[in-house]
Amino acid sequence: MKTPVALVTGYLGSGKTTLIRAMLESPALGDTAVIVNELGEIGIDHAILRQVDERTVLLASGCVCCTLRGDLADELRDLVDRRATGEIPPFRRVVVETTGVADPAPILATLVSEPLVRHQYVLDSVVATVDAQHGLRGEESERQVAAADVLVVTKADLADPAGVERSLGALNPVATVVRAVQGDIDPALLLGRRGATRVDTSQAVSGGHADAHRGHRHEEDVAAVSLVLDGQVDWLGFGVWLTMLLHARGREILRVKGLVDVGGEGPLLVDAVQHVVHPPVHLDSWPDDDRRSRLVLIGRHLDADRIQRSLEAFAIG
């Protein structure tokens, strides 16, 4: 059985380490190995985590990001080897904490594309922390939020989180938004979320039905747009369309998630973060009575009508 990996990301000072420490204090998560990545030589985050659980793992390479992708793969493989030999106590899951400047996409690429890592591990959840006092803080923060399955609004005791929660819900309508004070949250709300079927199109600009200048936007250039298709979708055509879209728009596409009707009893769950496309998952049934294919795209300068037309041209026979 593959070991699930949860990725905890978020901007500097947004409460990632506090959240992980609280998770490790939960009896249900006592058998968790943690990979911590820190910048600088002081090692404050490392010291805090070691007080909680001796099985915390620290990478000496600094930041988990694209240029350090091989280090993460080596560490994940090493954890499996040391678990097998008894060098470290058994663990059932791994939590990876990124630094505040890390783009989640290269880390996700490691889990999806590295053959040995993919054989041993499976992505369990992407959790992004955003503090209620400061909200989103630029491009790095936007990419982290767009990649997330769960958005944790921290420091809710220091500021009213309602405004930040509305912004997050608009930017990433496929994620669940929860609150935490000092990391106090049920771990069940954070883990096992990658296969969640939440595809909320109500907060996104609709292709074919909305003015591109209306709807929910962040800083006027990042938006969530929704695409809805009636009838069965040509899966081959859809795959060609998605590949071409990600290739043409590059880093402008932050996230694609949706349910696609390919003629079975249930839909295909599609999920991509930037250029990293996760294997589609066949669902046994639809999550509700709406059997239409529906996608949410998060990105910059997205023309919902134009994207809708291109999808229909490729995917509708």
PDB file of C-alpha atoms in Angstrom:
ATOM      1  CA  MET A   1       0.000   0.000   0.000  1.00  0.00           C
ATOM      2  CA  LYS A   2       1.279   3.437  -0.921  1.00  0.00           C
ATOM      3  CA  THR A   3       2.075   5.940   1.824  1.00  0.00           C
ATOM      4  CA  PRO A   4      -0.064   9.102   1.644  1.00  0.00           C
ATOM      5  CA  VAL A   5       1.724  12.454   1.486  1.00  0.00           C
ATOM      6  CA  ALA A   6       0.162  15.714   2.659  1.00  0.00           C
ATOM      7  CA  LEU A   7       1.735  18.957   1.506  1.00  0.00           C
ATOM      8  CA  VAL A   8       1.401  21.971   3.817  1.00  0.00           C
ATOM      9  CA  THR A   9       2.175  25.249   2.125  1.00  0.00           C
ATOM     10  CA  GLY A  10       1.568  28.905   2.836  1.00  0.00           C
ATOM     11  CA  TYR A  11       3.286  32.262   2.905  1.00  0.00           C
ATOM     12  CA  LEU A  12       5.988  33.108   5.438  1.00  0.00           C
ATOM     13  CA  GLY A  13       4.528  33.506   8.920  1.00  0.00           C
ATOM     14  CA  SER A  14       1.106  32.176   7.942  1.00  0.00           C
ATOM     15  CA  GLY A  15       1.086  29.431  10.593  1.00  0.00           C
ATOM     16  CA  LYS A  16       2.339  26.327   8.786  1.00  0.00           C
ATOM     17  CA  THR A  17       4.593  25.078  11.573  1.00  0.00           C
ATOM     18  CA  THR A  18       1.962  25.774  14.221  1.00  0.00           C
ATOM     19  CA  LEU A  19      -0.545  23.748  12.222  1.00  0.00           C
ATOM     20  CA  ILE A  20       1.834  20.809  11.768  1.00  0.00           C
ATOM     21  CA  ARG A  21       2.749  20.805  15.456  1.00  0.00           C
ATOM     22  CA  ALA A  22      -0.927  20.648  16.380  1.00  0.00           C
ATOM     23  CA  MET A  23      -1.475  17.809  13.911  1.00  0.00           C
ATOM     24  CA  LEU A  24       1.370  15.804  15.438  1.00  0.00           C
ATOM     25  CA  GLU A  25      -0.102  16.284  18.915  1.00  0.00           C
ATOM     26  CA  SER A  26      -3.231  14.470  17.769  1.00  0.00           C
ATOM     27  CA  PRO A  27      -3.149  10.776  18.815  1.00  0.00           C
ATOM     28  CA  ALA A  28      -4.570   9.841  15.409  1.00  0.00           C
ATOM     29  CA  LEU A  29      -1.504  11.283  13.696  1.00  0.00           C
ATOM     30  CA  GLY A  30       1.212   9.997  16.004  1.00  0.00           C
ATOM     31  CA  ASP A  31       2.624   7.782  13.244  1.00  0.00           C
ATOM     32  CA  THR A  32       3.526  10.675  10.936  1.00  0.00           C
ATOM     33  CA  ALA A  33       6.933  11.520   9.490  1.00  0.00           C
ATOM     34  CA  VAL A  34       7.473  15.224   8.821  1.00  0.00           C
ATOM     35  CA  ILE A  35       9.861  16.697   6.276  1.00  0.00           C
ATOM     36  CA  VAL A  36      10.641  20.285   7.231  1.00  0.00           C
ATOM     37  CA  ASN A  37      12.406  22.708   4.921  1.00  0.00           C
ATOM     38  CA  GLU A  38      13.892  25.890   6.337  1.00  0.00           C
ATOM     39  CA  LEU A  39      15.778  28.886   5.037  1.00  0.00           C
ATOM     40  CA  GLY A  40      18.716  30.237   7.005  1.00  0.00           C
ATOM     41  CA  GLU A  41      20.905  28.711   9.695  1.00  0.00           C
ATOM     42  CA  ILE A  42      18.924  29.467  12.844  1.00  0.00           C
ATOM     43  CA  GLY A  43      16.543  26.532  12.427  1.00  0.00           C
ATOM     44  CA  ILE A  44      13.683  27.871  14.539  1.00  0.00           C
ATOM     45  CA  ASP A  45      11.020  25.793  12.777  1.00  0.00           C
ATOM     46  CA  HIS A  46      13.163  22.675  13.169  1.00  0.00           C
ATOM     47  CA  ALA A  47      13.596  23.220  16.903  1.00  0.00           C
ATOM     48  CA  ILE A  48       9.875  23.690  17.439  1.00  0.00           C
ATOM     49  CA  LEU A  49       8.956  20.515  15.603  1.00  0.00           C
ATOM     50  CA  ARG A  50      11.558  18.380  17.353  1.00  0.00           C
ATOM     51  CA  GLN A  51       9.904  19.176  20.661  1.00  0.00           C
ATOM     52  CA  VAL A  52       6.765  17.474  19.421  1.00  0.00           C
ATOM     53  CA  ASP A  53       7.960  14.311  17.712  1.00  0.00           C
ATOM     54  CA  GLU A  54      11.422  12.813  17.310  1.00  0.00           C
ATOM     55  CA  ARG A  55      10.478  11.412  13.914  1.00  0.00           C
ATOM     56  CA  THR A  56      10.533  14.846  12.296  1.00  0.00           C
ATOM     57  CA  VAL A  57      12.833  14.883   9.281  1.00  0.00           C
ATOM     58  CA  LEU A  58      14.791  17.968   8.280  1.00  0.00           C
ATOM     59  CA  LEU A  59      16.281  18.487   4.812  1.00  0.00           C
ATOM     60  CA  ALA A  60      19.617  20.288   4.980  1.00  0.00           C
ATOM     61  CA  SER A  61      19.113  21.586   1.424  1.00  0.00           C
ATOM     62  CA  GLY A  62      16.988  24.537   2.437  1.00  0.00           C
ATOM     63  CA  CYS A  63      13.881  25.228   0.385  1.00  0.00           C
ATOM     64  CA  VAL A  64      11.711  22.628  -1.292  1.00  0.00           C
ATOM     65  CA  CYS A  65      11.251  24.090  -4.711  1.00  0.00           C
ATOM     66  CA  CYS A  66      11.908  23.266  -8.340  1.00  0.00           C
ATOM     67  CA  THR A  67      15.691  23.352  -8.128  1.00  0.00           C
ATOM     68  CA  LEU A  68      15.669  21.037  -5.100  1.00  0.00           C
ATOM     69  CA  ARG A  69      13.284  18.472  -6.547  1.00  0.00           C
ATOM     70  CA  GLY A  70      15.840  15.673  -6.461  1.00  0.00           C
ATOM     71  CA  ASP A  71      16.501  16.221  -2.755  1.00  0.00           C
ATOM     72  CA  LEU A  72      12.855  15.671  -1.886  1.00  0.00           C
ATOM     73  CA  ALA A  73      12.736  12.497  -3.951  1.00  0.00           C
ATOM     74  CA  ASP A  74      15.878  11.182  -2.241  1.00  0.00           C
ATOM     75  CA  GLU A  75      14.469  11.972   1.202  1.00  0.00           C
ATOM     76  CA  LEU A  76      11.170  10.240   0.488  1.00  0.00           C
ATOM     77  CA  ARG A  77      12.947   7.130  -0.758  1.00  0.00           C
ATOM     78  CA  ASP A  78      15.271   7.197   2.248  1.00  0.00           C
ATOM     79  CA  LEU A  79      12.321   7.317   4.627  1.00  0.00           C
ATOM     80  CA  VAL A  80      10.932   4.122   3.114  1.00  0.00           C
ATOM     81  CA  ASP A  81      14.312   2.373   3.374  1.00  0.00           C
ATOM     82  CA  ARG A  82      14.847   3.390   7.003  1.00  0.00           C
ATOM     83  CA  ARG A  83      11.318   2.374   7.904  1.00  0.00           C
ATOM     84  CA  ALA A  84      11.894  -1.069   6.348  1.00  0.00           C
ATOM     85  CA  THR A  85      15.156  -1.618   8.252  1.00  0.00           C
ATOM     86  CA  GLY A  86      13.746  -0.353  11.549  1.00  0.00           C
ATOM     87  CA  GLU A  87      16.153   2.566  11.707  1.00  0.00           C
ATOM     88  CA  ILE A  88      13.203   4.868  12.296  1.00  0.00           C
ATOM     89  CA  PRO A  89       9.827   4.033  13.864  1.00  0.00           C
ATOM     90  CA  PRO A  90       7.014   2.962  11.533  1.00  0.00           C
ATOM     91  CA  PHE A  91       4.923   5.711   9.987  1.00  0.00           C
ATOM     92  CA  ARG A  92       1.741   5.630   7.943  1.00  0.00           C
ATOM     93  CA  ARG A  93       1.885   9.057   6.341  1.00  0.00           C
ATOM     94  CA  VAL A  94       4.298  11.855   5.480  1.00  0.00           C
ATOM     95  CA  VAL A  95       3.726  15.592   5.863  1.00  0.00           C
ATOM     96  CA  VAL A  96       5.920  17.918   3.828  1.00  0.00           C
ATOM     97  CA  GLU A  97       6.167  21.540   4.920  1.00  0.00           C
ATOM     98  CA  THR A  98       7.271  23.990   2.265  1.00  0.00           C
ATOM     99  CA  THR A  99       8.830  27.354   2.822  1.00  0.00           C
ATOM    100  CA  GLY A 100       6.821  30.485   2.209  1.00  0.00           C
ATOM    101  CA  VAL A 101       8.584  31.086  -1.110  1.00  0.00           C
ATOM    102  CA  ALA A 102       7.998  27.623  -2.559  1.00  0.00           C
ATOM    103  CA  ASP A 103       5.795  27.066  -5.604  1.00  0.00           C
ATOM    104  CA  PRO A 104       3.830  23.833  -4.951  1.00  0.00           C
ATOM    105  CA  ALA A 105       3.904  22.669  -8.584  1.00  0.00           C
ATOM    106  CA  PRO A 106       7.509  21.296  -8.637  1.00  0.00           C
ATOM    107  CA  ILE A 107       6.852  19.433  -5.397  1.00  0.00           C
ATOM    108  CA  LEU A 108       3.699  17.901  -6.829  1.00  0.00           C
ATOM    109  CA  ALA A 109       5.652  16.981  -9.964  1.00  0.00           C
ATOM    110  CA  THR A 110       8.039  14.969  -7.796  1.00  0.00           C
ATOM    111  CA  LEU A 111       5.155  12.925  -6.385  1.00  0.00           C
ATOM    112  CA  VAL A 112       3.549  12.376  -9.775  1.00  0.00           C
ATOM    113  CA  SER A 113       6.503  11.881 -12.125  1.00  0.00           C
ATOM    114  CA  GLU A 114       9.444  10.406 -10.169  1.00  0.00           C
ATOM    115  CA  PRO A 115       9.028   6.629 -10.822  1.00  0.00           C
ATOM    116  CA  LEU A 116      10.329   5.292  -7.486  1.00  0.00           C
ATOM    117  CA  VAL A 117       8.527   7.950  -5.482  1.00  0.00           C
ATOM    118  CA  ARG A 118       5.275   7.368  -7.358  1.00  0.00           C
ATOM    119  CA  HIS A 119       5.553   3.648  -6.634  1.00  0.00           C
ATOM    120  CA  GLN A 120       5.806   4.220  -2.863  1.00  0.00           C
ATOM    121  CA  TYR A 121       3.727   7.358  -2.260  1.00  0.00           C
ATOM    122  CA  VAL A 122       0.416   8.915  -3.233  1.00  0.00           C
ATOM    123  CA  LEU A 123      -0.640  12.539  -2.867  1.00  0.00           C
ATOM    124  CA  ASP A 124      -3.162  12.762  -0.050  1.00  0.00           C
ATOM    125  CA  SER A 125      -3.889  16.470   0.273  1.00  0.00           C
ATOM    126  CA  VAL A 126      -2.560  19.944  -0.393  1.00  0.00           C
ATOM    127  CA  VAL A 127      -3.189  22.298   2.534  1.00  0.00           C
ATOM    128  CA  ALA A 128      -2.466  26.030   2.308  1.00  0.00           C
ATOM    129  CA  THR A 129      -2.444  28.355   5.298  1.00  0.00           C
ATOM    130  CA  VAL A 130      -3.479  31.998   4.965  1.00  0.00           C
ATOM    131  CA  ASP A 131      -3.532  34.256   7.999  1.00  0.00           C
ATOM    132  CA  ALA A 132      -6.625  36.345   8.674  1.00  0.00           C
ATOM    133  CA  GLN A 133      -4.582  39.485   9.309  1.00  0.00           C
ATOM    134  CA  HIS A 134      -2.770  39.735   5.969  1.00  0.00           C
ATOM    135  CA  GLY A 135      -4.612  37.492   3.515  1.00  0.00           C
ATOM    136  CA  LEU A 136      -2.982  36.860   0.151  1.00  0.00           C
ATOM    137  CA  ARG A 137       0.478  38.324  -0.365  1.00  0.00           C
ATOM    138  CA  GLY A 138       1.408  38.266  -4.009  1.00  0.00           C
ATOM    139  CA  GLU A 139       2.099  35.694  -6.700  1.00  0.00           C
ATOM    140  CA  GLU A 140       3.605  32.987  -4.483  1.00  0.00           C
ATOM    141  CA  SER A 141       0.613  33.106  -2.175  1.00  0.00           C
ATOM    142  CA  GLU A 142      -1.794  32.937  -5.122  1.00  0.00           C
ATOM    143  CA  ARG A 143      -0.104  29.835  -6.518  1.00  0.00           C
ATOM    144  CA  GLN A 144      -0.225  28.136  -3.131  1.00  0.00           C
ATOM    145  CA  VAL A 145      -3.908  28.922  -2.674  1.00  0.00           C
ATOM    146  CA  ALA A 146      -4.792  27.810  -6.209  1.00  0.00           C
ATOM    147  CA  ALA A 147      -3.074  24.433  -5.697  1.00  0.00           C
ATOM    148  CA  ALA A 148      -4.817  23.698  -2.394  1.00  0.00           C
ATOM    149  CA  ASP A 149      -7.537  21.192  -1.590  1.00  0.00           C
ATOM    150  CA  VAL A 150      -8.013  22.747   1.854  1.00  0.00           C
ATOM    151  CA  LEU A 151      -7.468  26.397   2.796  1.00  0.00           C
ATOM    152  CA  VAL A 152      -6.824  27.015   6.485  1.00  0.00           C
ATOM    153  CA  VAL A 153      -7.457  30.570   7.644  1.00  0.00           C
ATOM    154  CA  THR A 154      -5.174  31.015  10.652  1.00  0.00           C
ATOM    155  CA  LYS A 155      -5.009  33.647  13.407  1.00  0.00           C
ATOM    156  CA  ALA A 156      -8.786  33.922  13.363  1.00  0.00           C
ATOM    157  CA  ASP A 157      -8.557  35.137  16.975  1.00  0.00           C
ATOM    158  CA  LEU A 158      -6.547  38.199  15.916  1.00  0.00           C
ATOM    159  CA  ALA A 159      -8.664  39.437  12.994  1.00  0.00           C
ATOM    160  CA  ASP A 160     -12.101  38.889  11.494  1.00  0.00           C
ATOM    161  CA  PRO A 161     -11.520  36.129   8.913  1.00  0.00           C
ATOM    162  CA  ALA A 162     -14.749  36.677   6.955  1.00  0.00           C
ATOM    163  CA  GLY A 163     -13.240  38.935   4.294  1.00  0.00           C
ATOM    164  CA  VAL A 164     -10.252  36.671   3.704  1.00  0.00           C
ATOM    165  CA  GLU A 165     -12.539  33.656   3.505  1.00  0.00           C
ATOM    166  CA  ARG A 166     -14.647  35.323   0.817  1.00  0.00           C
ATOM    167  CA  SER A 167     -11.519  36.145  -1.199  1.00  0.00           C
ATOM    168  CA  LEU A 168     -10.232  32.599  -0.907  1.00  0.00           C
ATOM    169  CA  GLY A 169     -13.568  31.101  -1.887  1.00  0.00           C
ATOM    170  CA  ALA A 170     -13.628  33.263  -5.000  1.00  0.00           C
ATOM    171  CA  LEU A 171     -10.034  32.537  -5.995  1.00  0.00           C
ATOM    172  CA  ASN A 172     -10.255  28.776  -5.420  1.00  0.00           C
ATOM    173  CA  PRO A 173     -13.854  27.541  -5.435  1.00  0.00           C
ATOM    174  CA  VAL A 174     -12.766  23.880  -5.579  1.00  0.00           C
ATOM    175  CA  ALA A 175     -11.136  24.016  -2.125  1.00  0.00           C
ATOM    176  CA  THR A 176     -12.686  23.740   1.317  1.00  0.00           C
ATOM    177  CA  VAL A 177     -12.106  26.771   3.573  1.00  0.00           C
ATOM    178  CA  VAL A 178     -11.719  26.159   7.326  1.00  0.00           C
ATOM    179  CA  ARG A 179     -10.539  28.188  10.320  1.00  0.00           C
ATOM    180  CA  ALA A 180      -7.848  27.445  12.887  1.00  0.00           C
ATOM    181  CA  VAL A 181      -6.586  29.182  16.015  1.00  0.00           C
ATOM    182  CA  GLN A 182      -3.111  28.087  17.142  1.00  0.00           C
ATOM    183  CA  GLY A 183      -3.404  25.133  14.777  1.00  0.00           C
ATOM    184  CA  ASP A 184      -6.450  23.757  16.603  1.00  0.00           C
ATOM    185  CA  ILE A 185      -8.364  21.849  13.934  1.00  0.00           C
ATOM    186  CA  ASP A 186      -9.607  18.305  13.357  1.00  0.00           C
ATOM    187  CA  PRO A 187      -6.943  16.576  11.196  1.00  0.00           C
ATOM    188  CA  ALA A 188      -9.736  14.743   9.382  1.00  0.00           C
ATOM    189  CA  LEU A 189     -10.644  18.063   7.741  1.00  0.00           C
ATOM    190  CA  LEU A 190      -7.173  18.328   6.228  1.00  0.00           C
ATOM    191  CA  LEU A 191      -6.243  14.829   5.091  1.00  0.00           C
ATOM    192  CA  GLY A 192      -7.554  12.643   2.300  1.00  0.00           C
ATOM    193  CA  ARG A 193      -8.868  15.602   0.311  1.00  0.00           C
ATOM    194  CA  ARG A 194      -7.167  15.131  -3.064  1.00  0.00           C
ATOM    195  CA  GLY A 195     -10.034  12.984  -4.336  1.00  0.00           C
ATOM    196  CA  ALA A 196     -12.741  15.346  -3.086  1.00  0.00           C
ATOM    197  CA  THR A 197     -15.389  15.994  -5.715  1.00  0.00           C
ATOM    198  CA  ARG A 198     -16.063  19.613  -4.770  1.00  0.00           C
ATOM    199  CA  VAL A 199     -16.305  21.588  -8.020  1.00  0.00           C
ATOM    200  CA  ASP A 200     -18.237  24.715  -7.085  1.00  0.00           C
ATOM    201  CA  THR A 201     -18.974  26.719 -10.231  1.00  0.00           C
ATOM    202  CA  SER A 202     -21.261  29.233  -8.510  1.00  0.00           C
ATOM    203  CA  GLN A 203     -18.392  31.568  -7.550  1.00  0.00           C
ATOM    204  CA  ALA A 204     -16.633  31.537 -10.910  1.00  0.00           C
ATOM    205  CA  VAL A 205     -17.136  33.483 -14.122  1.00  0.00           C
ATOM    206  CA  SER A 206     -19.126  31.237 -16.481  1.00  0.00           C
ATOM    207  CA  GLY A 207     -17.991  30.637 -20.014  1.00  0.00           C
ATOM    208  CA  GLY A 208     -20.698  31.613 -22.462  1.00  0.00           C
ATOM    209  CA  HIS A 209     -22.820  33.249 -19.764  1.00  0.00           C
ATOM    210  CA  ALA A 210     -20.799  36.092 -18.252  1.00  0.00           C
ATOM    211  CA  ASP A 211     -19.000  39.252 -19.151  1.00  0.00           C
ATOM    212  CA  ALA A 212     -15.290  38.602 -18.679  1.00  0.00           C
ATOM    213  CA  HIS A 213     -15.086  41.779 -16.597  1.00  0.00           C
ATOM    214  CA  ARG A 214     -17.674  40.562 -14.099  1.00  0.00           C
ATOM    215  CA  GLY A 215     -17.367  37.916 -11.412  1.00  0.00           C
ATOM    216  CA  HIS A 216     -14.860  37.287  -8.657  1.00  0.00           C
ATOM    217  CA  ARG A 217     -11.275  38.391  -9.203  1.00  0.00           C
ATOM    218  CA  HIS A 218      -8.176  38.885  -7.101  1.00  0.00           C
ATOM    219  CA  GLU A 219      -6.079  41.919  -7.914  1.00  0.00           C
ATOM    220  CA  GLU A 220      -7.997  42.184 -11.215  1.00  0.00           C
ATOM    221  CA  ASP A 221      -5.896  39.634 -13.088  1.00  0.00           C
ATOM    222  CA  VAL A 222      -6.462  36.312 -11.301  1.00  0.00           C
ATOM    223  CA  ALA A 223      -9.875  34.702 -11.646  1.00  0.00           C
ATOM    224  CA  ALA A 224     -11.729  31.433 -11.347  1.00  0.00           C
ATOM    225  CA  VAL A 225     -13.810  30.629 -14.417  1.00  0.00           C
ATOM    226  CA  SER A 226     -16.284  27.781 -14.837  1.00  0.00           C
ATOM    227  CA  LEU A 227     -16.997  25.679 -17.915  1.00  0.00           C
ATOM    228  CA  VAL A 228     -20.118  23.506 -18.187  1.00  0.00           C
ATOM    229  CA  LEU A 229     -20.858  21.015 -20.959  1.00  0.00           C
ATOM    230  CA  ASP A 230     -24.076  19.142 -21.677  1.00  0.00           C
ATOM    231  CA  GLY A 231     -23.804  15.602 -22.949  1.00  0.00           C
ATOM    232  CA  GLN A 232     -21.010  13.069 -23.129  1.00  0.00           C
ATOM    233  CA  VAL A 233     -17.494  14.376 -23.660  1.00  0.00           C
ATOM    234  CA  ASP A 234     -14.994  12.916 -26.115  1.00  0.00           C
ATOM    235  CA  TRP A 235     -12.223  11.962 -23.692  1.00  0.00           C
ATOM    236  CA  LEU A 236      -9.507  11.895 -26.357  1.00  0.00           C
ATOM    237  CA  GLY A 237     -10.530  15.323 -27.586  1.00  0.00           C
ATOM    238  CA  PHE A 238     -10.669  16.612 -24.029  1.00  0.00           C
ATOM    239  CA  GLY A 239      -7.153  15.366 -23.376  1.00  0.00           C
ATOM    240  CA  VAL A 240      -5.853  17.107 -26.487  1.00  0.00           C
ATOM    241  CA  TRP A 241      -7.613  20.329 -25.464  1.00  0.00           C
ATOM    242  CA  LEU A 242      -6.199  20.261 -21.928  1.00  0.00           C
ATOM    243  CA  THR A 243      -2.683  19.522 -23.151  1.00  0.00           C
ATOM    244  CA  MET A 244      -2.812  22.364 -25.654  1.00  0.00           C
ATOM    245  CA  LEU A 245      -4.284  24.766 -23.101  1.00  0.00           C
ATOM    246  CA  LEU A 246      -1.575  24.089 -20.529  1.00  0.00           C
ATOM    247  CA  HIS A 247       1.127  24.272 -23.171  1.00  0.00           C
ATOM    248  CA  ALA A 248      -0.150  27.525 -24.676  1.00  0.00           C
ATOM    249  CA  ARG A 249      -0.913  29.367 -21.439  1.00  0.00           C
ATOM    250  CA  GLY A 250       2.041  28.082 -19.422  1.00  0.00           C
ATOM    251  CA  ARG A 251       2.245  29.550 -15.927  1.00  0.00           C
ATOM    252  CA  GLU A 252      -0.945  31.562 -16.412  1.00  0.00           C
ATOM    253  CA  ILE A 253      -3.044  28.475 -15.639  1.00  0.00           C
ATOM    254  CA  LEU A 254      -2.743  27.836 -11.912  1.00  0.00           C
ATOM    255  CA  ARG A 255      -5.338  25.077 -11.486  1.00  0.00           C
ATOM    256  CA  VAL A 256      -7.823  22.973 -13.431  1.00  0.00           C
ATOM    257  CA  LYS A 257     -10.272  20.722 -11.621  1.00  0.00           C
ATOM    258  CA  GLY A 258     -13.523  19.200 -12.717  1.00  0.00           C
ATOM    259  CA  LEU A 259     -15.887  16.311 -13.312  1.00  0.00           C
ATOM    260  CA  VAL A 260     -16.131  15.001 -16.872  1.00  0.00           C
ATOM    261  CA  ASP A 261     -18.937  12.846 -18.284  1.00  0.00           C
ATOM    262  CA  VAL A 262     -17.349  10.167 -20.449  1.00  0.00           C
ATOM    263  CA  GLY A 263     -20.397   7.913 -20.562  1.00  0.00           C
ATOM    264  CA  GLY A 264     -19.925   5.820 -17.426  1.00  0.00           C
ATOM    265  CA  GLU A 265     -22.028   5.543 -14.283  1.00  0.00           C
ATOM    266  CA  GLY A 266     -19.830   8.174 -12.684  1.00  0.00           C
ATOM    267  CA  PRO A 267     -17.596  10.940 -13.996  1.00  0.00           C
ATOM    268  CA  LEU A 268     -13.851  11.243 -14.345  1.00  0.00           C
ATOM    269  CA  LEU A 269     -12.253  13.500 -11.748  1.00  0.00           C
ATOM    270  CA  VAL A 270      -9.676  15.699 -13.477  1.00  0.00           C
ATOM    271  CA  ASP A 271      -7.105  17.719 -11.529  1.00  0.00           C
ATOM    272  CA  ALA A 272      -4.074  19.697 -12.671  1.00  0.00           C
ATOM    273  CA  VAL A 273      -1.827  22.205 -10.913  1.00  0.00           C
ATOM    274  CA  GLN A 274      -0.051  24.359 -13.485  1.00  0.00           C
ATOM    275  CA  HIS A 275       1.721  21.872 -15.775  1.00  0.00           C
ATOM    276  CA  VAL A 276       1.325  18.921 -13.391  1.00  0.00           C
ATOM    277  CA  VAL A 277      -1.632  16.780 -14.464  1.00  0.00           C
ATOM    278  CA  HIS A 278      -2.670  14.117 -11.966  1.00  0.00           C
ATOM    279  CA  PRO A 279      -3.961  10.793 -13.280  1.00  0.00           C
ATOM    280  CA  PRO A 280      -7.758  10.998 -13.770  1.00  0.00           C
ATOM    281  CA  VAL A 281      -9.857   9.108 -11.248  1.00  0.00           C
ATOM    282  CA  HIS A 282     -12.980   7.149 -12.199  1.00  0.00           C
ATOM    283  CA  LEU A 283     -15.754   7.849  -9.685  1.00  0.00           C
ATOM    284  CA  ASP A 284     -18.466   5.271  -9.066  1.00  0.00           C
ATOM    285  CA  SER A 285     -21.213   7.888  -9.088  1.00  0.00           C
ATOM    286  CA  TRP A 286     -21.872  11.605  -9.448  1.00  0.00           C
ATOM    287  CA  PRO A 287     -21.773  13.644  -6.227  1.00  0.00           C
ATOM    288  CA  ASP A 288     -25.191  15.192  -6.943  1.00  0.00           C
ATOM    289  CA  ASP A 289     -28.064  15.149  -9.434  1.00  0.00           C
ATOM    290  CA  ASP A 290     -26.229  17.396 -11.897  1.00  0.00           C
ATOM    291  CA  ARG A 291     -24.710  15.063 -14.496  1.00  0.00           C
ATOM    292  CA  ARG A 292     -23.173  17.761 -16.672  1.00  0.00           C
ATOM    293  CA  SER A 293     -19.423  17.997 -17.127  1.00  0.00           C
ATOM    294  CA  ARG A 294     -18.065  20.957 -15.204  1.00  0.00           C
ATOM    295  CA  LEU A 295     -14.621  22.438 -14.817  1.00  0.00           C
ATOM    296  CA  VAL A 296     -13.135  25.251 -12.777  1.00  0.00           C
ATOM    297  CA  LEU A 297     -10.012  26.969 -14.081  1.00  0.00           C
ATOM    298  CA  ILE A 298      -7.955  29.353 -11.958  1.00  0.00           C
ATOM    299  CA  GLY A 299      -5.512  31.632 -13.683  1.00  0.00           C
ATOM    300  CA  ARG A 300      -4.527  35.013 -15.025  1.00  0.00           C
ATOM    301  CA  HIS A 301      -6.301  36.923 -17.771  1.00  0.00           C
ATOM    302  CA  LEU A 302      -8.693  34.077 -18.562  1.00  0.00           C
ATOM    303  CA  ASP A 303     -11.351  34.722 -21.217  1.00  0.00           C
ATOM    304  CA  ALA A 304     -14.155  32.418 -20.092  1.00  0.00           C
ATOM    305  CA  ASP A 305     -16.103  32.608 -23.359  1.00  0.00           C
ATOM    306  CA  ARG A 306     -13.078  31.881 -25.523  1.00  0.00           C
ATOM    307  CA  ILE A 307     -11.977  28.932 -23.386  1.00  0.00           C
ATOM    308  CA  GLN A 308     -15.538  27.567 -23.396  1.00  0.00           C
ATOM    309  CA  ARG A 309     -15.681  27.677 -27.200  1.00  0.00           C
ATOM    310  CA  SER A 310     -12.316  25.958 -27.557  1.00  0.00           C
ATOM    311  CA  LEU A 311     -13.377  23.182 -25.186  1.00  0.00           C
ATOM    312  CA  GLU A 312     -16.604  22.605 -27.084  1.00  0.00           C
ATOM    313  CA  ALA A 313     -14.707  22.439 -30.382  1.00  0.00           C
ATOM    314  CA  PHE A 314     -12.434  19.669 -29.125  1.00  0.00           C
ATOM    315  CA  ALA A 315     -14.576  17.708 -26.675  1.00  0.00           C
ATOM    316  CA  ILE A 316     -18.088  17.706 -28.111  1.00  0.00           C
ATOM    317  CA  GLY A 317     -18.620  15.315 -30.992  1.00  0.00           C
TER     318      GLY A 317
END
